[in-house]
PDB file of C-alpha atoms in Angstrom:
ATOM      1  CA  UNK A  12     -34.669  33.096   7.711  1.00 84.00           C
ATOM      2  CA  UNK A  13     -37.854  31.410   6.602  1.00 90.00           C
ATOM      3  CA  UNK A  14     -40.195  28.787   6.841  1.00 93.00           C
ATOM      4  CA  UNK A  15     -40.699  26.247   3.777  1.00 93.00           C
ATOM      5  CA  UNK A  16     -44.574  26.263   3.875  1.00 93.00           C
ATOM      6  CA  UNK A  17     -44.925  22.292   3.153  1.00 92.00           C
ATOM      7  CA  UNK A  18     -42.053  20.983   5.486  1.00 91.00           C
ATOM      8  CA  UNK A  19     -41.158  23.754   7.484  1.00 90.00           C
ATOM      9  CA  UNK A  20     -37.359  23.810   7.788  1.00 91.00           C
ATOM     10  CA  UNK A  21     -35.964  27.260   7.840  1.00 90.00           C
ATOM     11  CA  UNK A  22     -33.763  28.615   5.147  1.00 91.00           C
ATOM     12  CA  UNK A  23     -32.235  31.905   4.320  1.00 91.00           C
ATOM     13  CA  UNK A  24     -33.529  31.756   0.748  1.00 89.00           C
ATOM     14  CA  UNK A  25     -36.783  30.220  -0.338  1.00 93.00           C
ATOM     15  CA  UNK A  26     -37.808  29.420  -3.994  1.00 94.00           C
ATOM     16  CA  UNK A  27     -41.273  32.003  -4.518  1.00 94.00           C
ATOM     17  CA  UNK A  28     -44.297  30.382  -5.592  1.00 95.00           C
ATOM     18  CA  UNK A  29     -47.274  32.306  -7.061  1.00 94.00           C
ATOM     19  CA  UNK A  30     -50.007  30.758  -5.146  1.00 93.00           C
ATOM     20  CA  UNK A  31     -54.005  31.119  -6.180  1.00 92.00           C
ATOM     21  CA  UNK A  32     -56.029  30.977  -2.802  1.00 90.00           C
ATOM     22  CA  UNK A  33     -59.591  31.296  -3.293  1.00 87.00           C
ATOM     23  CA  UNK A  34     -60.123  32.062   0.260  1.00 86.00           C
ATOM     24  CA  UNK A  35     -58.289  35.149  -0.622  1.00 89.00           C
ATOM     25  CA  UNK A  36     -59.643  35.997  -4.009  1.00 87.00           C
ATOM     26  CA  UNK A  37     -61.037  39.711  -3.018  1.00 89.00           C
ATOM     27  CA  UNK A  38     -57.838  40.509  -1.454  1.00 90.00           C
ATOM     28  CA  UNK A  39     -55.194  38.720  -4.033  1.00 90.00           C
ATOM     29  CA  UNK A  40     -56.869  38.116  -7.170  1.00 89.00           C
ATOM     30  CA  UNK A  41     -53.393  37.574  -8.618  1.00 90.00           C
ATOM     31  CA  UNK A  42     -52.638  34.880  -6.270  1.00 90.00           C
ATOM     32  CA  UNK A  43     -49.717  35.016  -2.983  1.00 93.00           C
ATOM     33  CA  UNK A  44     -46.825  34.171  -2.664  1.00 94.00           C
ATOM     34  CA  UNK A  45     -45.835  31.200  -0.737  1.00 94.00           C
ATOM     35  CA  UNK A  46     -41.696  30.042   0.152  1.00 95.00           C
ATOM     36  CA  UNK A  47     -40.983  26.356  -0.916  1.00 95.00           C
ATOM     37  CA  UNK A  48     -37.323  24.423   0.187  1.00 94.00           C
ATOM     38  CA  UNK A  49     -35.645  23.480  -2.827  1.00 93.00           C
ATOM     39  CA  UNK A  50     -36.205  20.057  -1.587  1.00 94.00           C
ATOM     40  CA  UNK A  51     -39.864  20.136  -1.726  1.00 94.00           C
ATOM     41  CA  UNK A  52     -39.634  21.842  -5.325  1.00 95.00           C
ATOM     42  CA  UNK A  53     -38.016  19.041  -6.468  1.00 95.00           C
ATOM     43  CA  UNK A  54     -40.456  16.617  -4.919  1.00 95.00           C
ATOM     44  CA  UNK A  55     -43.583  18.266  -6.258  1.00 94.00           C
ATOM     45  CA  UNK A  56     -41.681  18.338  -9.463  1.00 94.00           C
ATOM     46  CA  UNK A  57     -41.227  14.453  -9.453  1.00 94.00           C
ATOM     47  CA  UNK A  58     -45.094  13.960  -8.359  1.00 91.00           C
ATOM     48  CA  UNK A  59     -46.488  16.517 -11.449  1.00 90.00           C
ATOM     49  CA  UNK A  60     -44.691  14.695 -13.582  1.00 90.00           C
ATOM     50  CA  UNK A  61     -45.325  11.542 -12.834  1.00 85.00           C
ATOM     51  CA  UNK A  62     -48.731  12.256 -12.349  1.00 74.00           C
ATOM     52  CA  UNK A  63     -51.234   9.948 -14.642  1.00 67.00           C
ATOM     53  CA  UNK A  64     -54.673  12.199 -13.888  1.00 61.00           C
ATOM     54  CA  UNK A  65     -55.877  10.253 -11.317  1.00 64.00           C
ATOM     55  CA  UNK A  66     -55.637  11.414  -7.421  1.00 71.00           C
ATOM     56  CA  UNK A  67     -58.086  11.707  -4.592  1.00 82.00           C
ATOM     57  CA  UNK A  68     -60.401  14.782  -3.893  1.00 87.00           C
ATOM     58  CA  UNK A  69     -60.010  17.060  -0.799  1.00 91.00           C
ATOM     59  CA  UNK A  70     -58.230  19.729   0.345  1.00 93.00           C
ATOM     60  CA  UNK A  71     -54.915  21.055  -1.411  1.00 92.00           C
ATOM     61  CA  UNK A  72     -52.267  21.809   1.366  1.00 92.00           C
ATOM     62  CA  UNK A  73     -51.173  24.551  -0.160  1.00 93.00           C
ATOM     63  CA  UNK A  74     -54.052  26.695  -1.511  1.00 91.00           C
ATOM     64  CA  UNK A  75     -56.777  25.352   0.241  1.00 91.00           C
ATOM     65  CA  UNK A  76     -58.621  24.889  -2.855  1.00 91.00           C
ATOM     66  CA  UNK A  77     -61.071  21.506  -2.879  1.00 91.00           C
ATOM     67  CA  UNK A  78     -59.789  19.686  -5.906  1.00 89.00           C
ATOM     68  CA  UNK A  79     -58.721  16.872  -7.127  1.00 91.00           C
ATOM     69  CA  UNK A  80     -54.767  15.931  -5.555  1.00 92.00           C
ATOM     70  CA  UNK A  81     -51.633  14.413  -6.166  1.00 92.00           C
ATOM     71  CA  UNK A  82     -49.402  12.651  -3.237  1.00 91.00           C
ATOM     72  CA  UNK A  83     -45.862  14.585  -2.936  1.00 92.00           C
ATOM     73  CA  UNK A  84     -43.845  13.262  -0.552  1.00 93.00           C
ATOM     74  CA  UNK A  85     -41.448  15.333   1.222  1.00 93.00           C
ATOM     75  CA  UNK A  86     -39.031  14.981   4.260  1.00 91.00           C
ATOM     76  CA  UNK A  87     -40.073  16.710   7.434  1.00 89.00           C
ATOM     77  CA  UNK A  88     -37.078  18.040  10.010  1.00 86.00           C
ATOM     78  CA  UNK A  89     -37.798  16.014  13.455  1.00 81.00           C
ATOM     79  CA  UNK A  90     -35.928  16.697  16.510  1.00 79.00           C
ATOM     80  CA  UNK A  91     -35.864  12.566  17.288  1.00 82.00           C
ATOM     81  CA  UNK A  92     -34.929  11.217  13.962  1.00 82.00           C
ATOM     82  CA  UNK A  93     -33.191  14.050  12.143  1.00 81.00           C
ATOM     83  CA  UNK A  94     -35.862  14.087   8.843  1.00 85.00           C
ATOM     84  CA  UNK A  95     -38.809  12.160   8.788  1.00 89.00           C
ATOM     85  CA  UNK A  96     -40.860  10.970   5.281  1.00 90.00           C
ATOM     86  CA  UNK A  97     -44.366  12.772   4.608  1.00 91.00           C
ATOM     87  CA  UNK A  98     -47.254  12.695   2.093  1.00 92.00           C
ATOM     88  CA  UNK A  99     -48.633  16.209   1.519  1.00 93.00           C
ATOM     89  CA  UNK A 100     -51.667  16.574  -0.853  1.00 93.00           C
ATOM     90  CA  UNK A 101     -51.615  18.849  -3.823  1.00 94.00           C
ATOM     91  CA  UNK A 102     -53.702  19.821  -6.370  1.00 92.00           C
ATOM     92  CA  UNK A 103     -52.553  20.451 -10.401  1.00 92.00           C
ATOM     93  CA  UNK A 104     -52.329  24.044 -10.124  1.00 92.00           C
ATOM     94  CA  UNK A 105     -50.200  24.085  -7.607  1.00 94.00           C
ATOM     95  CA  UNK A 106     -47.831  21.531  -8.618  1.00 94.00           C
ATOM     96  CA  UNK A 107     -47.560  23.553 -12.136  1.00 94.00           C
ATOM     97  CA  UNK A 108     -46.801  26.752 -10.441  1.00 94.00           C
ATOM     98  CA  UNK A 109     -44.389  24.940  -8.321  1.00 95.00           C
ATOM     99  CA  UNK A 110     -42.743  23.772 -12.043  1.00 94.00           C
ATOM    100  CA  UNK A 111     -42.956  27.162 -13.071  1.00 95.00           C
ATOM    101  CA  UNK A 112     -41.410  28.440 -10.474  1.00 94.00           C
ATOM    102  CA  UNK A 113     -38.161  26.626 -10.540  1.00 94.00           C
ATOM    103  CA  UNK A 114     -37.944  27.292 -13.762  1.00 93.00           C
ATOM    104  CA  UNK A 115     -37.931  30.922 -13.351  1.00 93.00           C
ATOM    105  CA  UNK A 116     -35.665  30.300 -10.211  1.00 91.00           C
ATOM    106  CA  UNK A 117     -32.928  28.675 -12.053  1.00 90.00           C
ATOM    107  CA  UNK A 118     -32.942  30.873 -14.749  1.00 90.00           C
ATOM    108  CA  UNK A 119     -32.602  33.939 -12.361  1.00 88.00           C
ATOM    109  CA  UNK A 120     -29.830  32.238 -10.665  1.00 84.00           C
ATOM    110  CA  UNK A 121     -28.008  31.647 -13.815  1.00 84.00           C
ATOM    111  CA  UNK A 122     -28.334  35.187 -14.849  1.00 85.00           C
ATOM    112  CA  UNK A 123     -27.666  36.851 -11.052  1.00 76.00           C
ATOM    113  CA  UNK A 124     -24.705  34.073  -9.807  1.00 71.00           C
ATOM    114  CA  UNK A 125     -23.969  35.108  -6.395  1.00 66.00           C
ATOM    115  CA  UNK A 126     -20.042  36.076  -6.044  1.00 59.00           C
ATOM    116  CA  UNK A 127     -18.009  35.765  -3.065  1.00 50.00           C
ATOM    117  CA  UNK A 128     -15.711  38.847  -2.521  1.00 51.00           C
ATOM    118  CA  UNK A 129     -12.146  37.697  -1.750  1.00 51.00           C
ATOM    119  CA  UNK A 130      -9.241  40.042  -0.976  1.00 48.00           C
TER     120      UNK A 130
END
């Protein structure tokens, strides 16, 4: 199991998103890896592209980069009210890796389809 790194449910599979953290540019110059739900792929999906260039400057929740970010809203798990809605703030580069990712997750699922054994 694993933690979605914007919402936090826990999932056995997470969709892998190559990540650029300057904070850890000496150590991953490539950029890390960070677990999204499939939920919050989509979301950050719908934000990117409906995106229009304009967003508010500060701190992007997922690479702690200071740029300029989008609003994605996502559902959070809550013990009281089952899910509850949430803005998260995200920056460009993230939301096109996010893009990039799914699109390299679906086509790996297409190509590996998981099969159920039956006897």
């Amino acid at each position: 199991m694993a933690d979605c790194d914007l919402c936090g449910v826990a999932l056995p599979t997470l969709v892998p998103v190559k990540v650029y953290k300057p904070g850890f540019a000496d150590s991953y110059p490539q950029g890390m890896w960070q677990g999204l739900c499939e939920q919050c792929v989509s979301a950050a999906i719908k934000a990117n592209q409906e995106s229009t260039g304009t967003g508010t400057t500060g701190t992007c929740q997922l690479c702690g980069s200071a740029e300029r970010l989008f609003d994605v809203h996502i559902s959070r798990p809550s013990f009281s009210k089952g899910a509850e809605g949430d803005t998260v703030h995200i920056c460009k580069r993230c939301l096109n890796s996010i893009e990039q990712a799914k699109v390299e997750w679906d086509r790996d699922k297409a190509t590996h389809p998981h099969e159920h054994i039956t006897d």
